[in-house]
Coordinates of C-alpha atoms in Angstrom, one line a residue:
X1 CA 1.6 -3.9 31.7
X2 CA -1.8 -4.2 32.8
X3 CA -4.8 -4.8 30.1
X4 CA -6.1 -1.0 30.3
X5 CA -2.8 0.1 29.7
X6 CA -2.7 -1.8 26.8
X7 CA -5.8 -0.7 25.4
X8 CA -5.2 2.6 26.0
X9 CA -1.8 2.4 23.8
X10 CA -3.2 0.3 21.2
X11 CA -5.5 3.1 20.6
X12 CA -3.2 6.1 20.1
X13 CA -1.3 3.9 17.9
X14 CA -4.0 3.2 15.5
X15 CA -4.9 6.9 15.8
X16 CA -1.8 7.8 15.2
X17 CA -1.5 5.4 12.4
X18 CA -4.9 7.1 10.7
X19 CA -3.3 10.5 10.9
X20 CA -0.3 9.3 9.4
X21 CA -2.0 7.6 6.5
X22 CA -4.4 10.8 5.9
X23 CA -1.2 13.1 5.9
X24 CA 0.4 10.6 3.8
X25 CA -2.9 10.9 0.9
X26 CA -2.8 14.8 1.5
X27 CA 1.1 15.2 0.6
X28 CA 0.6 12.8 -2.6
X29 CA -2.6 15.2 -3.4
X30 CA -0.2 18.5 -2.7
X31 CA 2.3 16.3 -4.9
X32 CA 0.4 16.3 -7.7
X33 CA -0.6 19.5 -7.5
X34 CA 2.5 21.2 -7.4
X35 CA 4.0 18.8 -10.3
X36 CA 1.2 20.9 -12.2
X37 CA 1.9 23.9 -11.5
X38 CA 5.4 23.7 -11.9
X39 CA 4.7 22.0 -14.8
X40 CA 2.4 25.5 -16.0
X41 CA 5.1 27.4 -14.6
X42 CA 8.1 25.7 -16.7
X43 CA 5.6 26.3 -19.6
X44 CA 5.2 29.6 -19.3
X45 CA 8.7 30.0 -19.2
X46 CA 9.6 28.5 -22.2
X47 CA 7.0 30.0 -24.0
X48 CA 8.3 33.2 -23.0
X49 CA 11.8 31.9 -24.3
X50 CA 10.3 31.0 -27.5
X51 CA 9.0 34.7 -28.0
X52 CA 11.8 36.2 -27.7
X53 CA 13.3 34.0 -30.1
X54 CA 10.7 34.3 -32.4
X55 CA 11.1 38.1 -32.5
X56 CA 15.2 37.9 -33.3
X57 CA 14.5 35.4 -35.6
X58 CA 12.4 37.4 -37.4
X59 CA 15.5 40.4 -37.3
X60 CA 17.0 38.1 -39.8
X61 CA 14.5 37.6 -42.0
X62 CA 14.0 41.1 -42.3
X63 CA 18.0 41.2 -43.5
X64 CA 17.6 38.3 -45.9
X65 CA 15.2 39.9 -47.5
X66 CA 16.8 43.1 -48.2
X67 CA 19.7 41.3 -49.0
X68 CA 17.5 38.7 -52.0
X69 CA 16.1 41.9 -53.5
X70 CA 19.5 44.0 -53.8
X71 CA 21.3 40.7 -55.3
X72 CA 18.5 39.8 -56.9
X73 CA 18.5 42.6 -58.8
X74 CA 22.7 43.4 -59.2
X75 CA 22.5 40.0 -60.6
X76 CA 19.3 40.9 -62.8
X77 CA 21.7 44.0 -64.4
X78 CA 20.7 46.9 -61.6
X79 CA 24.4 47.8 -60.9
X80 CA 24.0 50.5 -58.6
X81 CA 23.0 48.2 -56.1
X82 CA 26.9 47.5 -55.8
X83 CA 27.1 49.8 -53.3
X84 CA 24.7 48.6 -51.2
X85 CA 25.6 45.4 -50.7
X86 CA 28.4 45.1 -48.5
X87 CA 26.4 47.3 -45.7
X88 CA 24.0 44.6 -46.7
X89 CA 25.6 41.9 -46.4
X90 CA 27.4 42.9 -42.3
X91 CA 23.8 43.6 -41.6
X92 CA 22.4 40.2 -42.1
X93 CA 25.8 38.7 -40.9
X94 CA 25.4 41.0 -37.5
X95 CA 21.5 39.2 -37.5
X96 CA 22.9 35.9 -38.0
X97 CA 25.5 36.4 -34.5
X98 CA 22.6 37.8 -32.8
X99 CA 20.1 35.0 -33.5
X100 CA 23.7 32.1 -32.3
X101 CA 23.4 34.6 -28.7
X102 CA 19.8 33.6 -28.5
X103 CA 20.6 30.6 -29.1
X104 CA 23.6 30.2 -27.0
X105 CA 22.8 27.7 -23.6
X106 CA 19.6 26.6 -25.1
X107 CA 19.1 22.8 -25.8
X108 CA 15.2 22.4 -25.9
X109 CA 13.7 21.3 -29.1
X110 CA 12.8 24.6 -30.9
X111 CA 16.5 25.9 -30.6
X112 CA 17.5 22.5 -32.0
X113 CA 14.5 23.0 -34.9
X114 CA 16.2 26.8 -35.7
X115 CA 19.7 25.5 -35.5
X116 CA 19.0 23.1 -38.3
X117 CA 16.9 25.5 -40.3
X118 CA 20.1 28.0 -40.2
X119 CA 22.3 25.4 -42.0
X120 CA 20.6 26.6 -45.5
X121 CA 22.9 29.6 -44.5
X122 CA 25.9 27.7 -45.3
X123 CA 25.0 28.4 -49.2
X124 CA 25.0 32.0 -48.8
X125 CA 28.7 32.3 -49.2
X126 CA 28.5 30.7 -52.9
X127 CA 26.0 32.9 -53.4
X128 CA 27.2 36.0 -52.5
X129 CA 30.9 34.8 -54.7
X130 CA 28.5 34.3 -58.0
X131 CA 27.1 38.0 -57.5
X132 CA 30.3 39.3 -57.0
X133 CA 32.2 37.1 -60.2
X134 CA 29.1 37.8 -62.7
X135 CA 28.1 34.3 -62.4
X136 CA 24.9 34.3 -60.7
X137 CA 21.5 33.9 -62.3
X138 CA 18.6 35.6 -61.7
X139 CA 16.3 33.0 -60.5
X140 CA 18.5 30.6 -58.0
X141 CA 19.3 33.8 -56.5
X142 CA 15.7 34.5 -55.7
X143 CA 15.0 30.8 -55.5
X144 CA 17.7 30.4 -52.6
X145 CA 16.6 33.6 -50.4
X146 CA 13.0 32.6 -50.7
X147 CA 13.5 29.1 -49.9
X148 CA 15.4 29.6 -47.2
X149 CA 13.5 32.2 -45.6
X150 CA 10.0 29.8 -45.8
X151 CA 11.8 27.1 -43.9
X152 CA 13.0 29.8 -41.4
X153 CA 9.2 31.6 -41.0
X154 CA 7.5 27.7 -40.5
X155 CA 9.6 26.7 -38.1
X156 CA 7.3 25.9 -35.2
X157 CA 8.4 27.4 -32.1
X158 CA 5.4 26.0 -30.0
X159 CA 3.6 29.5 -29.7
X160 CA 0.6 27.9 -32.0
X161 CA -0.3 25.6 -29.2
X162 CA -0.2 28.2 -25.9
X163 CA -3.8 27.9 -24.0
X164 CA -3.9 31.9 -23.7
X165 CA -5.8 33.5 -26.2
X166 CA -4.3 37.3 -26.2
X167 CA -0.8 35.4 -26.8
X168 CA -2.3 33.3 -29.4
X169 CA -4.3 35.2 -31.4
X170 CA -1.3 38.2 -31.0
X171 CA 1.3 35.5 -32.6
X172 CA -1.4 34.3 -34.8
X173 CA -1.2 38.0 -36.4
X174 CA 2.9 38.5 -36.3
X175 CA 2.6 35.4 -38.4
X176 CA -0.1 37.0 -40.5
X177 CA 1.6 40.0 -41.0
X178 CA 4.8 37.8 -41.3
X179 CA 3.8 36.5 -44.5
X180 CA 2.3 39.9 -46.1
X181 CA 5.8 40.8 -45.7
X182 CA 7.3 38.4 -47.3
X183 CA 4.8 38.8 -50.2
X184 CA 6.0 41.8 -50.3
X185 CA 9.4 41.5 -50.0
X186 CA 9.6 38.5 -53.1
X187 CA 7.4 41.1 -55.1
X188 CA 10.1 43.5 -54.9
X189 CA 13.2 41.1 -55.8
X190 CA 11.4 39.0 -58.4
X191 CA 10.6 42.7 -60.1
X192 CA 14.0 44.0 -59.9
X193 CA 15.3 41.1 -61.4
X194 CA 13.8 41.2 -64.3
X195 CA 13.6 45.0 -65.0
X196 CA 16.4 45.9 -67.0
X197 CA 15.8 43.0 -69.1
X198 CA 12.4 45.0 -69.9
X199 CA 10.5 41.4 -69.3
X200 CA 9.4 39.1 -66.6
X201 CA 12.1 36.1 -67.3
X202 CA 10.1 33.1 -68.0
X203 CA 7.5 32.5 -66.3
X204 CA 7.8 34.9 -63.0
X205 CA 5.5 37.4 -64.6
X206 CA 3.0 34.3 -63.6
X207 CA 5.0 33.9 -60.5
X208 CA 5.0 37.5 -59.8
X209 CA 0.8 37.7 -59.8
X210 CA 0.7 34.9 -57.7
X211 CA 3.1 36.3 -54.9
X212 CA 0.9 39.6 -54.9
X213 CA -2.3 37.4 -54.6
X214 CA -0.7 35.7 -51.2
X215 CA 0.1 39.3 -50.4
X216 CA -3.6 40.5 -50.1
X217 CA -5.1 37.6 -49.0
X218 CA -2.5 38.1 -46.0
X219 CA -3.4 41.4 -45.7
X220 CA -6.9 40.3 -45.3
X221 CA -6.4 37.9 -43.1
X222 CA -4.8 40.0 -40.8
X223 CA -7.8 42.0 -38.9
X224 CA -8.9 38.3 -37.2
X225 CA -6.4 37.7 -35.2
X226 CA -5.0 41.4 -34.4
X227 CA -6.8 44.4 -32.0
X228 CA -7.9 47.4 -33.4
X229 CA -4.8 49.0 -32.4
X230 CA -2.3 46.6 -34.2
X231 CA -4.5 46.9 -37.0
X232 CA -4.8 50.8 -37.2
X233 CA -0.7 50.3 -37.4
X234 CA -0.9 48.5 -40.1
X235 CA -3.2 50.5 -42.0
X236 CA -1.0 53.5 -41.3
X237 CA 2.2 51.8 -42.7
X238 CA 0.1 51.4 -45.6
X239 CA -1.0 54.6 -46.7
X240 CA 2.4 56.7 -46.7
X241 CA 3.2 58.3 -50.0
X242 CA 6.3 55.9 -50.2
X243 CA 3.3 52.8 -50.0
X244 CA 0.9 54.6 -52.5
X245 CA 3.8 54.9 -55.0
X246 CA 4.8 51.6 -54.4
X247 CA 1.2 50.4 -55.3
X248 CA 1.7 52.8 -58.8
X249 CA 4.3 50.8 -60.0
X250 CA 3.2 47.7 -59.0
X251 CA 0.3 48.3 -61.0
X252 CA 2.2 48.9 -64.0
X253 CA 3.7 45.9 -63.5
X254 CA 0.4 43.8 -63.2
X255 CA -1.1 45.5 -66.4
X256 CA 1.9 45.2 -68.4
X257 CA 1.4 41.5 -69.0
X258 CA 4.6 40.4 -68.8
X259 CA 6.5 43.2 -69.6
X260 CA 8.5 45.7 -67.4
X261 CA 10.1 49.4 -68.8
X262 CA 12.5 50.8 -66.6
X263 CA 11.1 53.9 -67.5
X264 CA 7.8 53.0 -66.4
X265 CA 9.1 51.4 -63.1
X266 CA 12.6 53.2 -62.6
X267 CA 14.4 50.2 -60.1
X268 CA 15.8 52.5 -57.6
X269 CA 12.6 54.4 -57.1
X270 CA 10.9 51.1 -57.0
X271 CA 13.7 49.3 -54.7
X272 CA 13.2 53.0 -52.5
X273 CA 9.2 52.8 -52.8
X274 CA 8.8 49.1 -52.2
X275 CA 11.5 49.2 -49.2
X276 CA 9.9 52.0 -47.4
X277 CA 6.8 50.1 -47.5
X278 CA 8.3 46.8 -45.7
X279 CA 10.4 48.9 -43.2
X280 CA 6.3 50.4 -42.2
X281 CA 5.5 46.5 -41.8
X282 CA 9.0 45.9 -40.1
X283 CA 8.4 48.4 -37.3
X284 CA 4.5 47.1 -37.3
X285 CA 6.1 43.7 -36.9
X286 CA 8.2 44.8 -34.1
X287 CA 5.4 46.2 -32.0
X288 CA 3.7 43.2 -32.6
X289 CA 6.7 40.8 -31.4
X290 CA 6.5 43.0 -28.4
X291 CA 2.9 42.8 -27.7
X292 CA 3.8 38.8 -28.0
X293 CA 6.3 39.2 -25.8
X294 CA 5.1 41.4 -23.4
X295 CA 2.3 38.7 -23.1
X296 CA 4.6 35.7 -22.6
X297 CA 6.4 37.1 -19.8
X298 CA 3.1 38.3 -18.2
X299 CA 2.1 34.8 -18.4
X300 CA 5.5 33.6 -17.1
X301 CA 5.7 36.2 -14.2
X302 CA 2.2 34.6 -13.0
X303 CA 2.5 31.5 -13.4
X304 CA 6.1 32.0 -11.1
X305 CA 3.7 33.9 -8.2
X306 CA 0.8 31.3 -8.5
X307 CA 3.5 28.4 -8.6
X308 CA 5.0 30.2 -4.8
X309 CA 1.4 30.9 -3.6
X310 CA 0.9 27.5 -4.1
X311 CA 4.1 26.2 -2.4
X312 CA 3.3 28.6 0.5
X313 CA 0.1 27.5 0.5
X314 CA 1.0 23.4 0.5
X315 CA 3.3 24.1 3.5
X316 CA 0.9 26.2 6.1
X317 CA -1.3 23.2 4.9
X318 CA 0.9 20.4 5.8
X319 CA 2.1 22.2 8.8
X320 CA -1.2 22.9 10.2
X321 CA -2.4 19.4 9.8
X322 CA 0.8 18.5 11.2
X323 CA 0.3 20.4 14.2
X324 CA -3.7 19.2 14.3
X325 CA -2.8 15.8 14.2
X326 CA -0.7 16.1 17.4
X327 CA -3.2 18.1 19.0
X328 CA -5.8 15.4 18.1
X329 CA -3.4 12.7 19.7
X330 CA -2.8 14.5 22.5
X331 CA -6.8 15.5 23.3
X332 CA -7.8 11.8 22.6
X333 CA -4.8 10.0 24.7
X334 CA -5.0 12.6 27.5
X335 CA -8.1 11.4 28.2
X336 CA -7.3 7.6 28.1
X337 CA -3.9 8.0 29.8
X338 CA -6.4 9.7 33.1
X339 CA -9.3 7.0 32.5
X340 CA -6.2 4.1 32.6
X341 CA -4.6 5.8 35.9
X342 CA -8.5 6.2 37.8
X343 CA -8.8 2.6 36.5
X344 CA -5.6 1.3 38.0
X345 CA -6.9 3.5 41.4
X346 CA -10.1 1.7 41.5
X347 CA -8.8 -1.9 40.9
X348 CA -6.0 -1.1 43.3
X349 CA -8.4 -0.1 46.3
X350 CA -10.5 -2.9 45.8
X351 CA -8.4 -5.2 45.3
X352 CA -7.5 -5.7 49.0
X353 CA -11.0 -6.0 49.8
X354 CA -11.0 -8.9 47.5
X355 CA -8.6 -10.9 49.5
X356 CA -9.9 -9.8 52.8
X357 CA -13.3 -11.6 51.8
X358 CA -11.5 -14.6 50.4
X359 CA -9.6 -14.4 53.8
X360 CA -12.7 -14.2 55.6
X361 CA -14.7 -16.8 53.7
X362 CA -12.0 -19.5 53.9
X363 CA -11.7 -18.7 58.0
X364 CA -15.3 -19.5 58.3
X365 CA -15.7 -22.6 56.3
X366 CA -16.4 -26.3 57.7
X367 CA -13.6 -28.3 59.3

């Protein structure tokens, strides 16, 4: 191999070289690029996961707390809840298997955070059996629903933390109205346990004023975080006759200073009034969860089409660089491969001159 030869394929191997290393630094860019997006992506879609498990778990709530106010008060002396209860009783178990379905398959750490949280169930058997044998009292009853449905409303399900502010501020107001409902729901168990005893027992008159303070202050809480709409929902849930009479009696019970007439608050009118009321904020709180919802998959379903644009995109890149580097290879070498060959053609013609004239000069020279 001659030297131009040489040259010319030590050059296209360093070229080719360079466009190997700047295709190598472009796939490591696309690299982490992608690991981003898929990285929004799988976000998204656990987020939109989490939604949907917020909203069933919430379905349970709702059934624990009928079911605390209706023992609550069988156990506080209101016997004609006794027909209730059973129907009761299937519904929150029916919640309970839905929330195990949502469950079912799922290993990530806010399952694992609402698995645990659901082992406070195991105590409602024993406290169902003291309802039933006369042996319950008053307030572990209450005591045991309440608890148990605090742990299961702050569990943290990662929705507080989502970059998007529609989907934050609409979970920031499910959790708003959430807690107005809950308010609302102890407000109407720790009343009709103490109402045919004609008293607040001990101190839950104290325990009752406190539980309707949390109650407004959620309600006004509620309009910074949710739209207009959500908002005007609310409002309306709040103003039907059953709501207004609710508020009648639980005004008695807040100027009564302790004490409670069944005459003045009848318990099934107020277990009617009061429940009416927190099925208005149960269907408010299911438009909401949608609303979350809705928004979590929205997020999801883009993130999926920016996450394939993007893969799309990475791989007319790397094809077209691909496809420019061998153009560039062949344009450069082309050129070298022709300049080597006329080289070659130029030394070769000469190169018999050359030794004619070394012929010729060695012919001519002194004896």
């Amino acid at each position: 191999m001659d030297v131009t030869t040489k040259a010319t394929t030590s050059i296209r191997a360093r070229l080719l070289r360079i466009l190997i290393l700047a295709l190598a630094v472009l796939l490591a860019l696309l690299g982490i690029a992608a690991a981003d997006q898929i990285s929004a992506y799988r976000n998204a879609s656990a987020t939109a996961d989490n939604a949907r498990l917020e909203i069933t778990l919430q379905g349970l709530v709702h059934e624990l707390q009928k079911e605390r106010g209706l023992t609550t008060g069988y156990v506080g002396g209101v016997r004609q809840f006794s027909a209730k209860l059973p129907t009761q009783r299937k519904a929150t178990d029916a919640a309970r298997e839905q929330l195990d379905v949502a469950l079912k398959g799922r290993e990530d750490s806010a399952a694992g955070s609402v698995r645990e949280s659901l082992g406070r169930l195991d105590g409602l058997a024993g406290i169902r059996k003291d309802a039933d044998d006369g042996s319950g009292v008053v307030k572990d009853t209450f005591d045991y629903f309440t608890n148990t449905i605090t742990v299961l409303d702050r569990l943290d399900l990662g929705l507080e933390d989502v970059h998007d502010g529609k989907l934050r501020d609409a979970y920031q107001a499910l959790q708003v109205l959430g807690n107005a409902k809950e308010f609302t729901g102890e407000e109407r168990a720790i009343v009709l346990g103490s109402v045919r005893a004609g008293k607040f027992r001990g101190d839950d008159y104290s325990r009752f004023m406190e539980i309707r303070a949390g109650r407004l202050a959620a309600l006004d809480a509620f309009p910074r975080s949710a739209t207009a709409v959500q908002e005007r929902r609310l409002n309306t849930a709040l103003t039907t006759p059953d709501a207004e009479r609710a508020l009648a009696y639980e005004s008695k019970a807040v100027h009564g200073t302790g004490k409670l007439k069944s005459s003045a608050i009848p318990p099934m009118a107020w277990w009617d009034s009061m429940t009416s009321t927190i099925n208005g904020m149960r269907n408010v709180q299911i438009t909401l969860g949608t609303d979350v919802e809705n928004r979590a998959a929205q997020l999801e379903s883009s993130a999926q089409r920016d996450l394939l644009l993007f893969l799309l995109l990475a791989l007319a890149t790397v094809v077209a660089l691909g496809a420019l580097a061998l153009d560039c290879v062949r344009s450069v070498s082309s050129p070298l491969v022709e300049l080597a060959r006329q080289a070659r053609e130029v030394a070769g013609s000469r190169l018999p001159q050359a030794v004619a004239a070394v012929q010729d000069g060695s012919s001519g020279a002194a004896p």
